[in-house]
Amino acid sequence: MLQLAAVALANHAAQPAPQLYWNSVLPNTQMPRAISELLHPGQPENTVLPQLARRPFSYKSDDRPTDNQLHYKNVAIFFLEKDMRPGTTMSFQFPRNSNTATFLPPERAQSIPFSSNKLPEIFNHFSVKPTSVEAKTIKQTIEECEAPGIKGEEIYCATSLESMVDFSTSNFRTRNVQAISTEVLEKGATMSMHKHTTMPGLKKLAGDKVVVCHKQNYPYAVFYCHVIKPTAAYVLSLKGDDGVKIKAVAICHLDTSEWNPKHLAFQILKVKPGTIPICHFLPTDHSVWVPNHKSA
């Protein structure tokens, strides 16, 4: 008995602090891979990868499709709810953000400025030259976090796992939640473009209110979390023409009336704002949070 207790204590002590917090607040919620992969030591805190694309398909009123977005116009970035029926085939890929920066303890994250008013101090902290690509990445991430959302959208940039958990559970006013991410189920699977067929077993998650958290490019793990009603979330099984199976999370925005009329989704689907729900898959390093039951 004493040996078992010692082993249990050793395992508990070996767990990263964010894992311990998750277990204490969400003991019945499985941690999605998009989050669990960021609990272990990764790249140094003073490194920022020069990759500027973060949340490329924004729907804010002042946004315009970028050249990168237009490049993928013939790919099923956006689709309609009916396209999730079994047997439907779409071409797309699930690229992974190459920034594998891990979570900082909340006390450490709070001690580092995260404000456009403190950019010189931030650059100095991470030993980043103000004219570098890394500095541009930091600046764009912070500015996006500070920008106002569209009507009815609540935005929060979580700089620690603990703050992401707190934001998500407070929105549902319950800790009885699910957190899910898209997962490529085969190891070593390529992330290139493939045709994927929807398999039977489509599951709609509870409620019409979801929290979606998008991984950002930053020296440590930062997630752009936002809430928009009404929104539906689904989990479905896909099979690629290369045989790779994917557990995909799809988000369907039920009201697009506040979106920029020139948004890429309307160009791809040839529909107008506010006329029909528009759906998209979540990349593998993003996560969606939903209540296990309908909450007020």
mmCIF file of C-alpha atoms in Angstrom:
data_model
loop_
_atom_site.group_PDB
_atom_site.id
_atom_site.type_symbol
_atom_site.label_atom_id
_atom_site.label_comp_id
_atom_site.label_asym_id
_atom_site.label_seq_id
_atom_site.Cartn_x
_atom_site.Cartn_y
_atom_site.Cartn_z
ATOM 1 C CA MET A 1 0.000 0.000 0.000
ATOM 2 C CA LEU A 2 2.790 2.408 0.904
ATOM 3 C CA GLN A 3 4.574 1.616 -2.356
ATOM 4 C CA LEU A 4 1.400 2.283 -4.347
ATOM 5 C CA ALA A 5 0.902 5.563 -2.521
ATOM 6 C CA ALA A 6 4.489 6.567 -3.225
ATOM 7 C CA VAL A 7 4.062 5.791 -6.926
ATOM 8 C CA ALA A 8 0.843 7.819 -7.043
ATOM 9 C CA LEU A 9 2.525 10.772 -5.377
ATOM 10 C CA ALA A 10 5.479 10.539 -7.754
ATOM 11 C CA ASN A 11 3.182 10.496 -10.784
ATOM 12 C CA HIS A 12 1.278 13.461 -9.399
ATOM 13 C CA ALA A 13 4.477 15.417 -8.827
ATOM 14 C CA ALA A 14 5.732 14.562 -12.321
ATOM 15 C CA GLN A 15 2.684 16.089 -14.004
ATOM 16 C CA PRO A 16 3.077 19.620 -15.397
ATOM 17 C CA ALA A 17 1.284 22.305 -13.363
ATOM 18 C CA PRO A 18 -1.273 22.970 -16.155
ATOM 19 C CA GLN A 19 -2.150 19.253 -16.169
ATOM 20 C CA LEU A 20 -2.728 19.355 -12.408
ATOM 21 C CA TYR A 21 -4.982 22.399 -12.776
ATOM 22 C CA TRP A 22 -6.947 20.716 -15.547
ATOM 23 C CA ASN A 23 -7.433 17.587 -13.441
ATOM 24 C CA SER A 24 -8.624 19.608 -10.453
ATOM 25 C CA VAL A 25 -11.098 21.785 -12.389
ATOM 26 C CA LEU A 26 -12.137 19.355 -15.132
ATOM 27 C CA PRO A 27 -11.713 15.875 -13.638
ATOM 28 C CA ASN A 28 -14.268 14.370 -16.032
ATOM 29 C CA THR A 29 -13.058 16.117 -19.191
ATOM 30 C CA GLN A 30 -10.515 14.499 -21.464
ATOM 31 C CA MET A 31 -7.777 16.890 -22.552
ATOM 32 C CA PRO A 32 -7.668 17.228 -26.372
ATOM 33 C CA ARG A 33 -4.435 16.579 -28.219
ATOM 34 C CA ALA A 34 -4.233 20.222 -29.355
ATOM 35 C CA ILE A 35 -3.713 21.141 -25.697
ATOM 36 C CA SER A 36 -1.902 18.127 -24.254
ATOM 37 C CA GLU A 37 0.892 18.464 -26.817
ATOM 38 C CA LEU A 38 1.731 21.876 -25.363
ATOM 39 C CA LEU A 39 2.292 20.746 -21.780
ATOM 40 C CA HIS A 40 5.805 19.456 -22.255
ATOM 41 C CA PRO A 41 8.995 21.414 -22.796
ATOM 42 C CA GLY A 42 9.252 22.544 -26.381
ATOM 43 C CA GLN A 43 11.169 25.329 -28.027
ATOM 44 C CA PRO A 44 12.852 28.000 -25.869
ATOM 45 C CA GLU A 45 10.722 30.845 -24.625
ATOM 46 C CA ASN A 46 12.808 33.409 -26.500
ATOM 47 C CA THR A 47 12.130 31.893 -29.915
ATOM 48 C CA VAL A 48 9.361 32.958 -32.295
ATOM 49 C CA LEU A 49 8.915 31.142 -35.563
ATOM 50 C CA PRO A 50 8.534 33.480 -38.556
ATOM 51 C CA GLN A 51 5.109 32.229 -39.559
ATOM 52 C CA LEU A 52 2.547 35.000 -39.754
ATOM 53 C CA ALA A 53 -0.636 33.110 -40.612
ATOM 54 C CA ARG A 54 -2.665 32.519 -37.448
ATOM 55 C CA ARG A 55 -6.436 32.846 -37.757
ATOM 56 C CA PRO A 56 -6.590 33.394 -41.521
ATOM 57 C CA PHE A 57 -10.337 33.269 -42.025
ATOM 58 C CA SER A 58 -11.580 36.120 -39.890
ATOM 59 C CA TYR A 59 -15.026 37.555 -40.555
ATOM 60 C CA LYS A 60 -14.530 41.011 -39.059
ATOM 61 C CA SER A 61 -16.141 43.829 -40.971
ATOM 62 C CA ASP A 62 -12.832 45.484 -41.891
ATOM 63 C CA ASP A 63 -11.179 42.323 -43.217
ATOM 64 C CA ARG A 64 -10.567 41.510 -46.879
ATOM 65 C CA PRO A 65 -9.529 38.175 -48.396
ATOM 66 C CA THR A 66 -5.762 37.877 -48.570
ATOM 67 C CA ASP A 67 -3.721 36.491 -51.455
ATOM 68 C CA ASN A 68 -3.134 33.383 -49.359
ATOM 69 C CA GLN A 69 -6.868 32.898 -48.890
ATOM 70 C CA LEU A 70 -7.643 33.454 -52.559
ATOM 71 C CA HIS A 71 -5.046 30.824 -53.446
ATOM 72 C CA TYR A 72 -7.305 28.239 -51.825
ATOM 73 C CA LYS A 73 -10.583 29.349 -53.395
ATOM 74 C CA ASN A 74 -11.024 25.993 -55.144
ATOM 75 C CA VAL A 75 -10.542 24.066 -51.888
ATOM 76 C CA ALA A 76 -13.311 23.234 -49.394
ATOM 77 C CA ILE A 77 -12.163 25.636 -46.700
ATOM 78 C CA PHE A 78 -15.808 26.541 -46.165
ATOM 79 C CA PHE A 79 -18.815 24.343 -46.794
ATOM 80 C CA LEU A 80 -22.520 23.980 -45.999
ATOM 81 C CA GLU A 81 -24.140 21.788 -43.352
ATOM 82 C CA LYS A 82 -25.514 19.460 -46.024
ATOM 83 C CA ASP A 83 -21.931 18.713 -47.104
ATOM 84 C CA MET A 84 -21.403 16.711 -43.918
ATOM 85 C CA ARG A 85 -23.731 13.934 -45.089
ATOM 86 C CA PRO A 86 -22.059 10.508 -45.362
ATOM 87 C CA GLY A 87 -20.503 9.919 -48.753
ATOM 88 C CA THR A 88 -19.790 13.573 -49.472
ATOM 89 C CA THR A 89 -16.259 14.173 -50.758
ATOM 90 C CA MET A 90 -14.280 17.391 -50.304
ATOM 91 C CA SER A 91 -10.657 18.342 -50.980
ATOM 92 C CA PHE A 92 -8.760 19.987 -48.142
ATOM 93 C CA GLN A 93 -5.795 19.623 -45.817
ATOM 94 C CA PHE A 94 -5.238 19.923 -42.088
ATOM 95 C CA PRO A 95 -2.012 21.904 -41.768
ATOM 96 C CA ARG A 96 -0.402 22.091 -38.351
ATOM 97 C CA ASN A 97 0.946 25.370 -37.041
ATOM 98 C CA SER A 98 4.711 24.901 -36.873
ATOM 99 C CA ASN A 99 4.898 27.072 -33.730
ATOM 100 C CA THR A 100 5.027 24.465 -30.973
ATOM 101 C CA ALA A 101 5.573 26.965 -28.142
ATOM 102 C CA THR A 102 4.332 25.491 -24.862
ATOM 103 C CA PHE A 103 2.269 26.893 -21.996
ATOM 104 C CA LEU A 104 3.833 29.048 -19.322
ATOM 105 C CA PRO A 105 2.684 28.926 -15.702
ATOM 106 C CA PRO A 106 0.032 31.649 -15.236
ATOM 107 C CA GLU A 107 2.222 33.616 -12.821
ATOM 108 C CA ARG A 108 5.030 33.659 -15.383
ATOM 109 C CA ALA A 109 2.708 34.631 -18.247
ATOM 110 C CA GLN A 110 1.170 37.440 -16.184
ATOM 111 C CA SER A 111 4.614 38.825 -15.385
ATOM 112 C CA ILE A 112 5.346 39.393 -19.098
ATOM 113 C CA PRO A 113 3.594 42.372 -20.747
ATOM 114 C CA PHE A 114 1.011 41.513 -23.407
ATOM 115 C CA SER A 115 -0.036 44.869 -24.817
ATOM 116 C CA SER A 116 0.659 46.934 -27.923
ATOM 117 C CA ASN A 117 1.647 49.745 -25.554
ATOM 118 C CA LYS A 118 4.481 47.586 -24.235
ATOM 119 C CA LEU A 119 5.964 46.322 -27.499
ATOM 120 C CA PRO A 120 9.513 47.646 -26.894
ATOM 121 C CA GLU A 121 9.552 45.942 -23.504
ATOM 122 C CA ILE A 122 8.223 42.707 -25.029
ATOM 123 C CA PHE A 123 10.800 42.745 -27.828
ATOM 124 C CA ASN A 124 13.538 43.292 -25.278
ATOM 125 C CA HIS A 125 12.275 40.478 -23.074
ATOM 126 C CA PHE A 126 12.413 37.982 -25.943
ATOM 127 C CA SER A 127 15.615 39.435 -27.444
ATOM 128 C CA VAL A 128 13.796 40.266 -30.666
ATOM 129 C CA LYS A 129 14.871 43.057 -33.015
ATOM 130 C CA PRO A 130 11.998 45.535 -33.599
ATOM 131 C CA THR A 131 12.451 45.310 -37.378
ATOM 132 C CA SER A 132 12.487 41.500 -37.542
ATOM 133 C CA VAL A 133 9.842 39.109 -38.805
ATOM 134 C CA GLU A 134 9.555 37.780 -35.248
ATOM 135 C CA ALA A 135 8.680 41.258 -34.000
ATOM 136 C CA LYS A 136 6.017 41.563 -36.684
ATOM 137 C CA THR A 137 4.553 38.236 -35.564
ATOM 138 C CA ILE A 138 4.377 39.385 -31.945
ATOM 139 C CA LYS A 139 2.851 42.734 -32.919
ATOM 140 C CA GLN A 140 0.185 41.166 -35.151
ATOM 141 C CA THR A 141 -0.821 38.621 -32.524
ATOM 142 C CA ILE A 142 -1.237 41.260 -29.822
ATOM 143 C CA GLU A 143 -3.104 43.662 -32.110
ATOM 144 C CA GLU A 144 -5.515 40.938 -33.136
ATOM 145 C CA CYS A 145 -6.150 40.128 -29.486
ATOM 146 C CA GLU A 146 -6.873 43.794 -28.788
ATOM 147 C CA ALA A 147 -9.127 44.376 -31.808
ATOM 148 C CA PRO A 148 -12.895 44.489 -31.169
ATOM 149 C CA GLY A 149 -14.984 41.590 -32.403
ATOM 150 C CA ILE A 150 -18.094 41.682 -34.520
ATOM 151 C CA LYS A 151 -21.523 42.262 -32.982
ATOM 152 C CA GLY A 152 -22.304 39.606 -30.399
ATOM 153 C CA GLU A 153 -18.756 38.224 -30.250
ATOM 154 C CA GLU A 154 -16.841 37.901 -26.987
ATOM 155 C CA ILE A 155 -13.062 37.690 -27.350
ATOM 156 C CA TYR A 156 -10.376 36.619 -24.914
ATOM 157 C CA CYS A 157 -6.722 35.822 -25.539
ATOM 158 C CA ALA A 158 -5.622 33.141 -23.101
ATOM 159 C CA THR A 159 -1.936 33.352 -22.225
ATOM 160 C CA SER A 160 -2.019 30.219 -20.068
ATOM 161 C CA LEU A 161 -3.943 26.953 -19.968
ATOM 162 C CA GLU A 162 -5.457 27.985 -16.650
ATOM 163 C CA SER A 163 -6.906 31.188 -18.105
ATOM 164 C CA MET A 164 -8.325 29.292 -21.103
ATOM 165 C CA VAL A 165 -10.044 26.815 -18.797
ATOM 166 C CA ASP A 166 -11.451 29.642 -16.662
ATOM 167 C CA PHE A 167 -12.733 31.606 -19.672
ATOM 168 C CA SER A 168 -14.428 28.585 -21.222
ATOM 169 C CA THR A 169 -16.097 27.279 -18.074
ATOM 170 C CA SER A 170 -17.261 30.758 -17.009
ATOM 171 C CA ASN A 171 -19.035 31.193 -20.339
ATOM 172 C CA PHE A 172 -21.064 28.045 -19.776
ATOM 173 C CA ARG A 173 -21.388 28.592 -16.033
ATOM 174 C CA THR A 174 -20.517 24.943 -15.540
ATOM 175 C CA ARG A 175 -17.433 22.754 -15.364
ATOM 176 C CA ASN A 176 -19.326 19.936 -17.034
ATOM 177 C CA VAL A 177 -17.789 20.573 -20.445
ATOM 178 C CA GLN A 178 -16.118 18.857 -23.389
ATOM 179 C CA ALA A 179 -12.964 20.128 -25.072
ATOM 180 C CA ILE A 180 -12.313 18.636 -28.504
ATOM 181 C CA SER A 181 -9.795 19.093 -31.303
ATOM 182 C CA THR A 182 -9.377 17.733 -34.817
ATOM 183 C CA GLU A 183 -7.039 14.731 -34.824
ATOM 184 C CA VAL A 184 -5.269 12.871 -37.609
ATOM 185 C CA LEU A 185 -5.545 9.332 -36.292
ATOM 186 C CA GLU A 186 -2.620 7.746 -38.151
ATOM 187 C CA LYS A 187 0.909 8.529 -37.045
ATOM 188 C CA GLY A 188 3.181 9.835 -39.733
ATOM 189 C CA ALA A 189 0.281 10.838 -41.952
ATOM 190 C CA THR A 190 1.065 13.568 -44.450
ATOM 191 C CA MET A 191 -0.702 16.913 -44.142
ATOM 192 C CA SER A 192 -0.859 17.551 -47.890
ATOM 193 C CA MET A 193 -4.015 18.120 -49.926
ATOM 194 C CA HIS A 194 -6.280 15.080 -50.259
ATOM 195 C CA LYS A 195 -9.856 14.226 -51.087
ATOM 196 C CA HIS A 196 -11.719 13.255 -47.929
ATOM 197 C CA THR A 197 -15.002 11.368 -47.722
ATOM 198 C CA THR A 198 -17.442 11.889 -44.861
ATOM 199 C CA MET A 199 -18.126 8.624 -43.039
ATOM 200 C CA PRO A 200 -21.278 7.673 -41.061
ATOM 201 C CA GLY A 201 -21.462 8.769 -37.423
ATOM 202 C CA LEU A 202 -21.919 12.560 -37.558
ATOM 203 C CA LYS A 203 -22.377 13.905 -34.021
ATOM 204 C CA LYS A 204 -23.740 17.331 -33.132
ATOM 205 C CA LEU A 205 -22.380 18.691 -29.877
ATOM 206 C CA ALA A 206 -24.638 20.211 -27.225
ATOM 207 C CA GLY A 207 -25.986 23.745 -27.313
ATOM 208 C CA ASP A 208 -25.835 26.632 -29.764
ATOM 209 C CA LYS A 209 -23.044 28.400 -27.889
ATOM 210 C CA VAL A 210 -19.453 27.261 -28.244
ATOM 211 C CA VAL A 211 -16.034 28.580 -27.274
ATOM 212 C CA VAL A 212 -13.462 28.197 -30.034
ATOM 213 C CA CYS A 213 -9.784 28.663 -29.193
ATOM 214 C CA HIS A 214 -7.273 29.241 -32.002
ATOM 215 C CA LYS A 215 -3.529 28.710 -31.441
ATOM 216 C CA GLN A 216 -1.531 31.866 -32.167
ATOM 217 C CA ASN A 217 2.095 32.414 -33.153
ATOM 218 C CA TYR A 218 3.879 33.668 -30.063
ATOM 219 C CA PRO A 219 6.972 32.820 -27.982
ATOM 220 C CA TYR A 220 4.757 30.844 -25.595
ATOM 221 C CA ALA A 221 1.329 29.264 -26.035
ATOM 222 C CA VAL A 222 -1.387 31.866 -26.591
ATOM 223 C CA PHE A 223 -4.912 31.023 -27.731
ATOM 224 C CA TYR A 224 -7.378 33.433 -29.321
ATOM 225 C CA CYS A 225 -10.686 32.308 -27.798
ATOM 226 C CA HIS A 226 -14.024 33.682 -28.848
ATOM 227 C CA VAL A 227 -17.717 33.046 -28.398
ATOM 228 C CA ILE A 228 -20.364 33.703 -31.014
ATOM 229 C CA LYS A 229 -24.031 32.793 -30.844
ATOM 230 C CA PRO A 230 -25.652 31.069 -32.573
ATOM 231 C CA THR A 231 -23.021 28.504 -33.526
ATOM 232 C CA ALA A 232 -23.190 24.723 -33.907
ATOM 233 C CA ALA A 233 -20.307 22.293 -33.487
ATOM 234 C CA TYR A 234 -19.998 18.823 -34.963
ATOM 235 C CA VAL A 235 -17.595 15.888 -34.778
ATOM 236 C CA LEU A 236 -17.371 13.687 -37.843
ATOM 237 C CA SER A 237 -15.177 10.957 -39.261
ATOM 238 C CA LEU A 238 -13.333 11.508 -42.511
ATOM 239 C CA LYS A 239 -11.318 9.138 -44.648
ATOM 240 C CA GLY A 240 -8.754 10.465 -47.088
ATOM 241 C CA ASP A 241 -8.008 9.033 -50.500
ATOM 242 C CA ASP A 242 -4.662 8.008 -48.976
ATOM 243 C CA GLY A 243 -6.474 5.881 -46.378
ATOM 244 C CA VAL A 244 -5.790 8.261 -43.495
ATOM 245 C CA LYS A 245 -8.643 8.635 -41.007
ATOM 246 C CA ILE A 246 -9.408 11.939 -39.313
ATOM 247 C CA LYS A 247 -11.622 12.850 -36.388
ATOM 248 C CA ALA A 248 -12.651 16.300 -37.557
ATOM 249 C CA VAL A 249 -14.313 19.113 -35.635
ATOM 250 C CA ALA A 250 -16.561 21.338 -37.731
ATOM 251 C CA ILE A 251 -17.937 24.724 -36.685
ATOM 252 C CA CYS A 252 -21.100 26.038 -38.343
ATOM 253 C CA HIS A 253 -21.896 29.742 -37.993
ATOM 254 C CA LEU A 254 -25.670 29.998 -38.077
ATOM 255 C CA ASP A 255 -25.850 33.780 -38.485
ATOM 256 C CA THR A 256 -23.398 35.424 -40.904
ATOM 257 C CA SER A 257 -25.263 38.712 -41.286
ATOM 258 C CA GLU A 258 -22.449 40.671 -39.576
ATOM 259 C CA TRP A 259 -19.669 39.189 -41.731
ATOM 260 C CA ASN A 260 -17.842 41.213 -44.330
ATOM 261 C CA PRO A 261 -19.833 40.763 -47.591
ATOM 262 C CA LYS A 262 -16.523 40.283 -49.418
ATOM 263 C CA HIS A 263 -15.509 37.430 -47.131
ATOM 264 C CA LEU A 264 -13.895 34.479 -48.876
ATOM 265 C CA ALA A 265 -16.666 32.120 -47.706
ATOM 266 C CA PHE A 266 -19.295 33.966 -49.723
ATOM 267 C CA GLN A 267 -17.061 33.870 -52.783
ATOM 268 C CA ILE A 268 -16.505 30.124 -52.461
ATOM 269 C CA LEU A 269 -20.086 29.134 -51.645
ATOM 270 C CA LYS A 270 -21.763 31.844 -53.753
ATOM 271 C CA VAL A 271 -24.184 32.827 -51.005
ATOM 272 C CA LYS A 272 -24.949 36.152 -49.337
ATOM 273 C CA PRO A 273 -24.449 37.177 -45.683
ATOM 274 C CA GLY A 274 -27.183 36.013 -43.329
ATOM 275 C CA THR A 275 -28.854 33.635 -45.779
ATOM 276 C CA ILE A 276 -27.507 30.210 -44.799
ATOM 277 C CA PRO A 277 -25.186 28.703 -42.163
ATOM 278 C CA ILE A 278 -21.519 28.472 -43.161
ATOM 279 C CA CYS A 279 -19.238 25.752 -41.817
ATOM 280 C CA HIS A 280 -15.496 25.151 -41.628
ATOM 281 C CA PHE A 281 -13.190 22.571 -40.079
ATOM 282 C CA LEU A 282 -10.903 23.396 -37.168
ATOM 283 C CA PRO A 283 -7.166 22.929 -37.740
ATOM 284 C CA THR A 284 -5.439 20.341 -35.582
ATOM 285 C CA ASP A 285 -3.963 22.889 -33.171
ATOM 286 C CA HIS A 286 -7.266 24.581 -32.320
ATOM 287 C CA SER A 287 -9.953 23.410 -29.897
ATOM 288 C CA VAL A 288 -13.665 23.814 -29.320
ATOM 289 C CA TRP A 289 -15.361 23.843 -25.936
ATOM 290 C CA VAL A 290 -19.019 22.920 -25.426
ATOM 291 C CA PRO A 291 -21.201 22.077 -22.424
ATOM 292 C CA ASN A 292 -22.091 18.449 -21.865
ATOM 293 C CA HIS A 293 -25.663 19.627 -21.526
ATOM 294 C CA LYS A 294 -27.521 22.750 -22.592
ATOM 295 C CA SER A 295 -26.568 25.610 -20.306
ATOM 296 C CA ALA A 296 -28.313 28.920 -19.705
#
